[in-house]
XYZ file of C-alpha atoms in Angstrom:
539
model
C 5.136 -10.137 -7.898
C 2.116 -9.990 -6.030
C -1.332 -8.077 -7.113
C -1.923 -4.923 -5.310
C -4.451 -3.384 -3.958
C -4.903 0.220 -3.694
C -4.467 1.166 0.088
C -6.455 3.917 0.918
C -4.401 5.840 3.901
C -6.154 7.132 6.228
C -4.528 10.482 8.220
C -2.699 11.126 4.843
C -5.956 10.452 2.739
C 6.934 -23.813 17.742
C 9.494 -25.961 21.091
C 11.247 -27.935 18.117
C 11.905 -26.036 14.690
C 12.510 -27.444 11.300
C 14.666 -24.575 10.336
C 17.216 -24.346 7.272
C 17.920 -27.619 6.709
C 16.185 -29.946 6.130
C 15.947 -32.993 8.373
C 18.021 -30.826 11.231
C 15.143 -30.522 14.296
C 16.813 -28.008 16.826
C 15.406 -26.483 19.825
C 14.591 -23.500 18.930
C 16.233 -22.297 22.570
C 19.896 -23.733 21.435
C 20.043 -21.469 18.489
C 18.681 -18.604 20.083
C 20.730 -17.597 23.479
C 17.444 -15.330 24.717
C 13.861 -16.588 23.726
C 11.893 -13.827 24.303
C 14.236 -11.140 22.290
C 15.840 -12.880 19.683
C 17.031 -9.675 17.314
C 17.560 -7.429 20.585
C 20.734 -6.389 18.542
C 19.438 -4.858 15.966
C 16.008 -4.998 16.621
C 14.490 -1.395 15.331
C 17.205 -0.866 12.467
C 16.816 -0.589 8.595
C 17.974 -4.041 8.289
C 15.049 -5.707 10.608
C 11.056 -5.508 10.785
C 9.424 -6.422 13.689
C 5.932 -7.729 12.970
C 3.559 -9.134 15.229
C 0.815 -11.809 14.734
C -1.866 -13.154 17.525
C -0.694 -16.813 17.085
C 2.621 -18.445 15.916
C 3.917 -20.300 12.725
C 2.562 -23.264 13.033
C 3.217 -26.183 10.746
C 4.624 -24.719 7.490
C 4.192 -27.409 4.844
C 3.338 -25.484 1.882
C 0.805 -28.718 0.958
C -0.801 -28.397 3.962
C -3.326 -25.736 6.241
C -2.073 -25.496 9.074
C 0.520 -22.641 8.747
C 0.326 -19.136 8.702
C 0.298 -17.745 5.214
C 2.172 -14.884 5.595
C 4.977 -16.877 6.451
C 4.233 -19.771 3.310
C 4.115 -16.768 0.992
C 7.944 -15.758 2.191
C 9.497 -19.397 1.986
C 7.985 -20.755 -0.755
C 7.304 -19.724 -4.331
C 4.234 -20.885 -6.967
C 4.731 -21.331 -10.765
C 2.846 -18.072 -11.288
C 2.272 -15.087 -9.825
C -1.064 -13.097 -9.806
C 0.070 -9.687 -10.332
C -3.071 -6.004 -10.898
C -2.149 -6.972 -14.561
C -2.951 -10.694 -14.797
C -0.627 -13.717 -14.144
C 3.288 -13.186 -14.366
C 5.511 -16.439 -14.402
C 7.476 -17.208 -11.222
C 8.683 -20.790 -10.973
C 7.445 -21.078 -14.616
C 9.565 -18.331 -16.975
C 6.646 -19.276 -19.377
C 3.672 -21.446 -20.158
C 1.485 -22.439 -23.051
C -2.261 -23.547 -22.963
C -3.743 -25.933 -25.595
C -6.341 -24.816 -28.205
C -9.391 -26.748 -26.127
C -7.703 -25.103 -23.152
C -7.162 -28.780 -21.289
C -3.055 -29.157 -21.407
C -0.997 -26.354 -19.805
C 2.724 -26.531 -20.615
C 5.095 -24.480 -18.178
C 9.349 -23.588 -19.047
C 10.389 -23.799 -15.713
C 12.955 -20.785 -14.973
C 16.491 -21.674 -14.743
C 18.908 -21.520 -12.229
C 16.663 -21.631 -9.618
C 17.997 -23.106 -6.511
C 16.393 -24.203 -3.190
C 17.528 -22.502 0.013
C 19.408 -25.981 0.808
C 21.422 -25.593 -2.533
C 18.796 -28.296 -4.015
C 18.177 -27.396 -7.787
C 14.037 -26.247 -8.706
C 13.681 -27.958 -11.983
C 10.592 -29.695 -13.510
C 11.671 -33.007 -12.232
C 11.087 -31.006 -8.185
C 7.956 -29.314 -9.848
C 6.885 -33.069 -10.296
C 7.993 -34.444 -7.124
C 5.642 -31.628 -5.459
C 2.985 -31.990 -7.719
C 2.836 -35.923 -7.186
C 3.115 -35.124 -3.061
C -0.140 -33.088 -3.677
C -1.739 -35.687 -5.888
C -1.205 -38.487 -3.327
C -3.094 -36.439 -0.829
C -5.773 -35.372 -3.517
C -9.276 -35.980 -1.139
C -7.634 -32.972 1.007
C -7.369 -30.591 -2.162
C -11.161 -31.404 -3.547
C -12.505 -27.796 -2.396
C -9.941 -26.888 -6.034
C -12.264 -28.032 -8.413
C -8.975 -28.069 -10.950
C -8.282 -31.346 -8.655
C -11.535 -32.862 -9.859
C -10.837 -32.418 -13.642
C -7.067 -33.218 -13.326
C -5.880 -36.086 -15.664
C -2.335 -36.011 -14.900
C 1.271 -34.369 -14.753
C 4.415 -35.251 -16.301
C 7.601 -33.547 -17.175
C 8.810 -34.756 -20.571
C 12.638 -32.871 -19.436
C 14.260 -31.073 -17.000
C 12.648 -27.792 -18.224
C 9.079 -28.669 -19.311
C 6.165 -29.292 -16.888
C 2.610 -30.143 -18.322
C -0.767 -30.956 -16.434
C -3.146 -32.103 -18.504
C -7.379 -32.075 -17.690
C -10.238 -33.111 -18.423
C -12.110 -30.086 -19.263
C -10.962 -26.186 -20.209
C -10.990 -24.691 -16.447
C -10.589 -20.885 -16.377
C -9.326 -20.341 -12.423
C -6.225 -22.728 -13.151
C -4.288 -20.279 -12.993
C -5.531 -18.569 -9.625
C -5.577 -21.543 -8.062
C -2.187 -22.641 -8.831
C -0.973 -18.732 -7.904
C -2.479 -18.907 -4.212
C -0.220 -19.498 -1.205
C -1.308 -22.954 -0.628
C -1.272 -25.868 -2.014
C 0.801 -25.119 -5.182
C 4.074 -23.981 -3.479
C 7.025 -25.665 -3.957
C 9.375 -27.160 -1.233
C 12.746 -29.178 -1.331
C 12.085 -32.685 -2.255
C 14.973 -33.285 0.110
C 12.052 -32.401 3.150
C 9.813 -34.904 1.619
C 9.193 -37.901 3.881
C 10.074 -41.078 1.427
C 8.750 -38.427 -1.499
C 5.337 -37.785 0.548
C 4.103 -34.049 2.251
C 0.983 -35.490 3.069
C 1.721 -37.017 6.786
C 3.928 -34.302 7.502
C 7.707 -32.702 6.280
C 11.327 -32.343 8.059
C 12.048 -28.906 7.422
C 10.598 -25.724 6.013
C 12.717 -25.018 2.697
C 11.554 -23.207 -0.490
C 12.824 -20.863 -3.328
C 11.419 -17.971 -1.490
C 12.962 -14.361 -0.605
C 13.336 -15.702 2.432
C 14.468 -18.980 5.378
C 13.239 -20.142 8.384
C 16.104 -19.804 11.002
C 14.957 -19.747 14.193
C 11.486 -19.613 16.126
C 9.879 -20.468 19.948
C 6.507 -21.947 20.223
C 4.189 -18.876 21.220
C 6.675 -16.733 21.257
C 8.594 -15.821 17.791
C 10.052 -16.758 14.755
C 12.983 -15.347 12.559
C 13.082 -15.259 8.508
C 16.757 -14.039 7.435
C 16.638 -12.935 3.482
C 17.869 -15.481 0.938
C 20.880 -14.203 -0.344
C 20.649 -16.955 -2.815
C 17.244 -15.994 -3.979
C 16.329 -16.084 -8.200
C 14.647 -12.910 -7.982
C 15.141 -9.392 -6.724
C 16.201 -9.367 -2.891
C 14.257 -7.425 -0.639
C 16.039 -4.470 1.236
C 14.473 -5.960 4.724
C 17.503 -8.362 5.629
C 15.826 -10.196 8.667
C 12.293 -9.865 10.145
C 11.150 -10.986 13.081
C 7.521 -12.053 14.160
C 6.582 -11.693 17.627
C 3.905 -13.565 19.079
C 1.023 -11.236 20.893
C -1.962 -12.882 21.504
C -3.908 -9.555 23.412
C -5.201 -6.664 20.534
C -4.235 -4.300 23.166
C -1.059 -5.356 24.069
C -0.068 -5.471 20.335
C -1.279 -1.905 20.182
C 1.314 -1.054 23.407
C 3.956 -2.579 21.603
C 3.435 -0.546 18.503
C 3.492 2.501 20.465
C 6.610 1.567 22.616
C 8.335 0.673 19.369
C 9.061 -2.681 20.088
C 7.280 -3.617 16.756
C 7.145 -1.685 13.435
C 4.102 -3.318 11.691
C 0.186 -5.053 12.622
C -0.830 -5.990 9.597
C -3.858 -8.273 8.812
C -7.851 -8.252 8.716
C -8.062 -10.018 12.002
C -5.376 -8.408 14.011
C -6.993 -5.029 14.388
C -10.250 -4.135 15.617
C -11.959 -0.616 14.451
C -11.653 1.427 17.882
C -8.028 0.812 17.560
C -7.686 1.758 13.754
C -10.077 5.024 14.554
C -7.464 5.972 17.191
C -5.095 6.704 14.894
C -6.361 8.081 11.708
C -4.785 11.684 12.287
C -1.387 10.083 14.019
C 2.062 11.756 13.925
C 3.764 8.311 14.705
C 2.078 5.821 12.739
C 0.480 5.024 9.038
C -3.161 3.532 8.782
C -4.234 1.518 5.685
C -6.993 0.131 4.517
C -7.636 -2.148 1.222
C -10.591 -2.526 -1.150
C -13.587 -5.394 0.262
C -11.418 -8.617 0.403
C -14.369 -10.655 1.882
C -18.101 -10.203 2.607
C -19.336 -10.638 6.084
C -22.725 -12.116 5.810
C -25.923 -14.474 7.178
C -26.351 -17.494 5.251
C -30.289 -18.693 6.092
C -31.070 -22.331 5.761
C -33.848 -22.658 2.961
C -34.716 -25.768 4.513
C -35.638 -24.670 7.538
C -39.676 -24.230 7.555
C -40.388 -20.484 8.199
C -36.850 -20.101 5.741
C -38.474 -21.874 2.788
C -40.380 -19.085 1.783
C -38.752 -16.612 -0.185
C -40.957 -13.885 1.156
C -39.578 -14.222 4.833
C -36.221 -14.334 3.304
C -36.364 -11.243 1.629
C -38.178 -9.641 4.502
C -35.062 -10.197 6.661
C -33.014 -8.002 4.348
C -35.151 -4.901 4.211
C -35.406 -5.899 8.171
C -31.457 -5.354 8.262
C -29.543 -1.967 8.619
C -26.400 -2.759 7.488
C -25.428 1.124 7.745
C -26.070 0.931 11.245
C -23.568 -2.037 11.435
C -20.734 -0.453 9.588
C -20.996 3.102 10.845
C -22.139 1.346 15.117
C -19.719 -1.385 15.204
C -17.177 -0.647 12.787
C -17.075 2.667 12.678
C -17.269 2.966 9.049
C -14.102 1.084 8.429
C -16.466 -2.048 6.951
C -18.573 -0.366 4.228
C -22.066 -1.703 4.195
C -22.496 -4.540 1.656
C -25.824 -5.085 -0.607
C -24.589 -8.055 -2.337
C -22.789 -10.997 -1.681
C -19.233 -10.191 -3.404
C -18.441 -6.509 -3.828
C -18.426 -5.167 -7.388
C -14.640 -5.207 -7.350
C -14.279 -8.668 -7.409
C -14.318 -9.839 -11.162
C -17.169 -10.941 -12.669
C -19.276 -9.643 -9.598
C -20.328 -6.192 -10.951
C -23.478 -6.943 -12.185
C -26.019 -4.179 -11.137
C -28.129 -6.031 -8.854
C -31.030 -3.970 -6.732
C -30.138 -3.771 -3.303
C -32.324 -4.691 -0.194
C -32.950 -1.224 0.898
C -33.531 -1.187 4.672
C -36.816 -0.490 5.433
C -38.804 -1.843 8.466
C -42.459 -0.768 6.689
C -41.482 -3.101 3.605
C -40.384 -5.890 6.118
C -43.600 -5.475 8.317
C -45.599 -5.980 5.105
C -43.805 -8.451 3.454
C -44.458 -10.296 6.704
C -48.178 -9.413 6.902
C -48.688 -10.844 3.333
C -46.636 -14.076 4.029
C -49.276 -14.597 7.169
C -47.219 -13.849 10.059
C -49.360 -11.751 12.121
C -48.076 -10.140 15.439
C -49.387 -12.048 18.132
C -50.535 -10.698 21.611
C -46.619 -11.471 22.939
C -45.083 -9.341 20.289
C -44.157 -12.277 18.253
C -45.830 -12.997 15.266
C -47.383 -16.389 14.786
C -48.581 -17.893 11.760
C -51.146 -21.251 11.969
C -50.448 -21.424 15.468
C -46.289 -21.597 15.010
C -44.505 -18.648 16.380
C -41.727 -16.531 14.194
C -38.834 -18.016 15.930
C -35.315 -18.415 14.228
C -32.036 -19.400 15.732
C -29.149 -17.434 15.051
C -25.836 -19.501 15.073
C -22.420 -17.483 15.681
C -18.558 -17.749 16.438
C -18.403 -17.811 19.844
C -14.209 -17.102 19.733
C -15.589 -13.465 17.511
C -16.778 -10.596 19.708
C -17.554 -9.436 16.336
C -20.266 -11.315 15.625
C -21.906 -11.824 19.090
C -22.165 -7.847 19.043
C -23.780 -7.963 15.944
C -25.866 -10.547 16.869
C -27.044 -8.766 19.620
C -27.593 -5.902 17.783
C -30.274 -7.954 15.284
C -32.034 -9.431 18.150
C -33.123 -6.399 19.483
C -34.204 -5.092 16.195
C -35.917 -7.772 14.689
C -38.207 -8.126 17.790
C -39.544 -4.838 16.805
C -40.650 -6.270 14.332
C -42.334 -9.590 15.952
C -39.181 -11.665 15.157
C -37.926 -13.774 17.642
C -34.286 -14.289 17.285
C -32.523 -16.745 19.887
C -28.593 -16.333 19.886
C -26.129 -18.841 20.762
C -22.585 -19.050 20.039
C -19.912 -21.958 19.795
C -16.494 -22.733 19.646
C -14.870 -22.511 16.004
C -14.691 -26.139 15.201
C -18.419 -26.760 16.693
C -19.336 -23.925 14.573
C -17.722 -25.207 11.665
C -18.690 -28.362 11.656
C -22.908 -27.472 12.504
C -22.633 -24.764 9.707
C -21.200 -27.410 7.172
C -23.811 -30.219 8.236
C -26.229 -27.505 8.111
C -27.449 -27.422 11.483
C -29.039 -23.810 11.610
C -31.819 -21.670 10.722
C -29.121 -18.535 10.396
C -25.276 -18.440 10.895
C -22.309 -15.818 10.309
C -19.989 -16.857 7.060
C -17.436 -14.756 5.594
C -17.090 -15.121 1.554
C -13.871 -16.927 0.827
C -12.374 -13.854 -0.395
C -9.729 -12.927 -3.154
C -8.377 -14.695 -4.833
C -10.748 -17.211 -4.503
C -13.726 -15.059 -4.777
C -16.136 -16.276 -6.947
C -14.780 -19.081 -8.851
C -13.550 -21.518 -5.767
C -16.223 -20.150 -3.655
C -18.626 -20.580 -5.948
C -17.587 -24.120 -6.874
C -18.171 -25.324 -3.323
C -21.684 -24.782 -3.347
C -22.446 -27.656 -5.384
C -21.202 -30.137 -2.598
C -21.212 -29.860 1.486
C -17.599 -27.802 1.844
C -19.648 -25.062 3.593
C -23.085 -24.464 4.878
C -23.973 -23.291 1.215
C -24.717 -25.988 0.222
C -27.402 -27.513 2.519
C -28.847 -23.439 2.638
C -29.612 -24.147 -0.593
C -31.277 -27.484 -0.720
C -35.128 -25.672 -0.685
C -34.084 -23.202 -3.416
C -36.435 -24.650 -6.708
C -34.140 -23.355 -8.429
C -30.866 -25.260 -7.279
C -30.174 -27.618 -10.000
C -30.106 -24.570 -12.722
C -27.631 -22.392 -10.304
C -24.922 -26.041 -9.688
C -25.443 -26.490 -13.326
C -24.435 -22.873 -14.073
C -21.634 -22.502 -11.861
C -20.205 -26.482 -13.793
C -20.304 -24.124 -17.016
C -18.767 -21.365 -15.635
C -15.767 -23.053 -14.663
C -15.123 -24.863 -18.018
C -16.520 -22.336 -20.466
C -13.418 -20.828 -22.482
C -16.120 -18.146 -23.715
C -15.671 -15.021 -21.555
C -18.641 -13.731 -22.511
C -20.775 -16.520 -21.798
C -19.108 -17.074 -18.596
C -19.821 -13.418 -17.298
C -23.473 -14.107 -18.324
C -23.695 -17.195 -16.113
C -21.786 -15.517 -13.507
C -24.814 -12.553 -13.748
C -27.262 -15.402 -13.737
C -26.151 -17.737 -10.126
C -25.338 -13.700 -8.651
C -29.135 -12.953 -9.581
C -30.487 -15.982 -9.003
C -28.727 -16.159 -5.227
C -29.698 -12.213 -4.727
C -33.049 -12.751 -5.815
C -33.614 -15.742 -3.559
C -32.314 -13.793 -0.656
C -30.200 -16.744 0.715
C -27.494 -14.215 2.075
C -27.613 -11.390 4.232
C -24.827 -8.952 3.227
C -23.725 -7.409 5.932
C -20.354 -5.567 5.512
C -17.367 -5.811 3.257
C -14.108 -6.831 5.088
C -10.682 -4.973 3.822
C -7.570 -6.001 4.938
C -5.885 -3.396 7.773
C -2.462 -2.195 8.473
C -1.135 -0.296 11.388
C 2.455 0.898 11.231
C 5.411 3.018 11.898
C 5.593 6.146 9.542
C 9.062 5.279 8.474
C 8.219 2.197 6.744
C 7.350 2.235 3.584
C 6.194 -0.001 0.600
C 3.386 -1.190 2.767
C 0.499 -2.423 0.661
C -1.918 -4.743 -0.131
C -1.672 -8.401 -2.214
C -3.763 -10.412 -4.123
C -4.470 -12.809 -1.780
C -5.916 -11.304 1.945
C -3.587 -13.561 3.908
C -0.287 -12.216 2.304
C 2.104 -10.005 3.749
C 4.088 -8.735 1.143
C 7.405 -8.501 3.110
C 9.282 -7.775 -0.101
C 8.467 -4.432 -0.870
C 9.157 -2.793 2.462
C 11.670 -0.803 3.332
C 12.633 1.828 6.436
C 13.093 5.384 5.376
């Protein structure tokens, strides 16, 4: 029920567990009488898959962000699905929008039964939806949280939200993973998510029944589940940390399936595009790997510097050097796949003469050092990075060398994530690495969060003189119920953000999958953190 994307193949081109019930916390050791190979039995069959991810669960409360999302997607379901075509109803058989597009009226689906025999009716729908409410300053990067009014359901089968203003992404936003999923009310602490849960239960193809910290968890199918049962009865996620050693357990066969944008670098995916053994997919961009430069930063404030940095950059050079081609260049900020993004903007062509110019006219003159100086101030610019992504440090290398050529002094320093973060959102940097939020949030939700300090958008864009106009278009995009107008305004903030040459487009991220040939039904869904367990099957 999940949106695919087309996978282009290449070679054919957790100590205690709150399991499944809710309110039991076992050791995970007592239910499992050997930790480290918990499906030895039938571990490599039709009826088990064997995937691996670098880290483990974590704390599944669908209202939360701590969990992995491939597992959230599994347990718990949304009222809608975002399927290639458009939205199908899940939860919700049904729904109905008002003429001024404000109240949305759902028919929840009948019959539909939590994994602890717990009925999902609109009275649950409600009991979730108030859980999420209560916690609402957590959910504020949703803009639909901002313009909700409130949620009621008038009977057992009717749930309505009702806003303030027409919102076009209410739909996508209450299709992703997180945090419109749906768990027993019976796992609600005194009818609250927001401090925590005592189990993991959903209306999902699939239950929690057994995991180790760091180690591995177990989902066994829901025989009980509304909708069609996938063939893969039990699959088991093994905890491997090490790209390489993932890669060795692949080959051994003691997993079937990497799968994920993070958990494969491109000298392993290159190793295996003509493979015998094993299946290599990629998807369309999910994400766009870029610089964000901080407008506010004195050398940064003018325009021409800015755009002189992106004829300065070779992104070819980066997708073909470091990623072996598997990361397309990128000219723009979202790829021309992602809706409303396909506006025919001129790229940045690389070109070091055009840089070296732009530069000369701006009054940066190379200086005796090889740096160019301007009124006595030297071209220096910090570059801020990841510390925990070889990724970026590479590339960052990569940029210092080449933008010396050109009298550009580029200091490097990376930090841990959450340092990162947190500098990046107070805007704390001349330059830093940023990834686009990527589908489906790409470019309504990311967009949205521009207007306050989510990300390091927004203080980039404090010096832009045009700032009010682009936080005042985005507001209209998101409540417009013209689609015409709102693909206009969409052309204006991408032109208006090209043009200013805030973002350095680097490369598009896809979404990567490494896998045993007998598996099929392997593909890509709507939203890059989904695994879409349900449509596999062995051969």
């Amino acid at each position: 029920m999940k949106k695919r994307f087309p996978a282009l193949v290449l070679g054919g081109i957790l100590a205690l567990g709150l399991l499944s019930g809710c309110g039991q916390k076992e050791a995970a050791s007592s239910v499992s009488t050997a930790a480290s190979e918990p499906a030895a039995a039938v571990n490599g069959s039709d009826q088990e898959l064997v995937f691996v991810n670098y880290r483990d669960i974590r704390d599944l409360n669908p209202h939360l962000y701590a969990g992995e999302m491939y597992a959230q997607s599994i347990l718990y379901d949304t009222l809608v699905s975002i399927t290639e075509d458009g939205y199908e109803g899940c939860l919700a058989e049904s729904w109905t929008i008002s003429e001024d597009g404000k109240i949305y009226t759902f028919k929840i689906r009948d019959g539909v039964t939590f994994s602890d025999g717990t009925v999902c009716d609109a009275n649950a729908i409600l009991a979730n939806f108030n859980a999420i409410i209560e916690n609402k300053d957590r959910h504020t990067w949703l803009e639909m949280m901002n313009l909700l009014v409130g949620v009621s359901a008038p009977d057992d089968h009717t749930f309505v939200i009702e806003l303030s203003e027409a919102y076009y992404p209410m739909l996508t936003e209450l299709g992703c993973i997180r945090p419109f999923a749906m768990i027993s009310p019976n796992c609600m602490i005194n009818g609250s998510t927001k401090d925590g849960v005592s189990g993991y239960i959903g209306t999902g193809p699939y239950v929690l029944t057994d995991f180790e910290t760091d180690q591995y968890a177990v989902f066994e199918r829901n025989e009980n589940y509304w909708g069609e049962k996938p063939e893969i009865e039990r699959i088991t996620v093994k905890v491997i940390p090490d790209n390489q050693t993932r890669i060795m357990a692949l080959e051994s066969g003691e997993i079937d399936l990497i799968f994920g944008k993070n958990m494969l670098d491109a000298d392993a995916i290159s190793q295996y595009v003509d493979s015998d053994k094993f299946e290599v997919a990629l998807s369309n961009p999910t994400s766009t790997r870029h610089i964000v430069l901080n407008t506010t930063n004195e050398i940064l404030s003018d325009t021409a510097v800015r755009q002189a940095l992106q004829h300065a950059t070779n992104r070819t050079a980066i997708s073909e050097g470091i990623f072996y081609g598997l990361e397309q260049p990128a000219d723009t900020l979202y790829a021309a796949t992602v809706p409303y993004c396909d506006v025919e903007l001129t790229p940045y062509e690389y070109s070091t003469e055009t840089a070296s110019s732009m530069l000369d006219e701006a009054g940066w003159i190379m200086g005796s050092s090889g740096i160019r100086e301007k009124g006595g101030k030297k071209l220096e610019l910090d570059l801020l990075y990841n510390s925990d992504s070889v990724t970026e440090k590479t590339i960052s290398e990569y940029l210092q060398s080449e933008y010396l050529k050109l009298g550009i002094s580029l200091n490097i320093h990376g930090e841990e994530e959450q340092s990162y973060r947190d500098n990046m959102k107070a805007g704390n940097f001349d330059m830093v690495f940023n990834i686009c939020w990527g589908m489906p949030y790409d470019p309504q939700s990311s967009q949205a969060a521009m207007r306050a300090p989510v990300y390091g958008d927004f203080a980039a864009q404090q010096g832009l003189a045009d700032k009010k106009e682009i936080d005042q278009a985005i507001t209209d995009i998101l409540t417009t119920t013209d689609e015409e107008e709102r693909q206009e305004l969409y052309r204006f903030v991408l032109t208006r953000l090209h043009e200013d040459a805030v973002y350095i487009p680097l490369t598009f991220e896809c979404n990567k999958a490494l896998y045993t040939k007998n598996l099929q039904g392997v593909h890509f869904g709507t939203d890059q953190y989904d695994v879409p367990f349900s449509d596999m099957y062995f051969e």
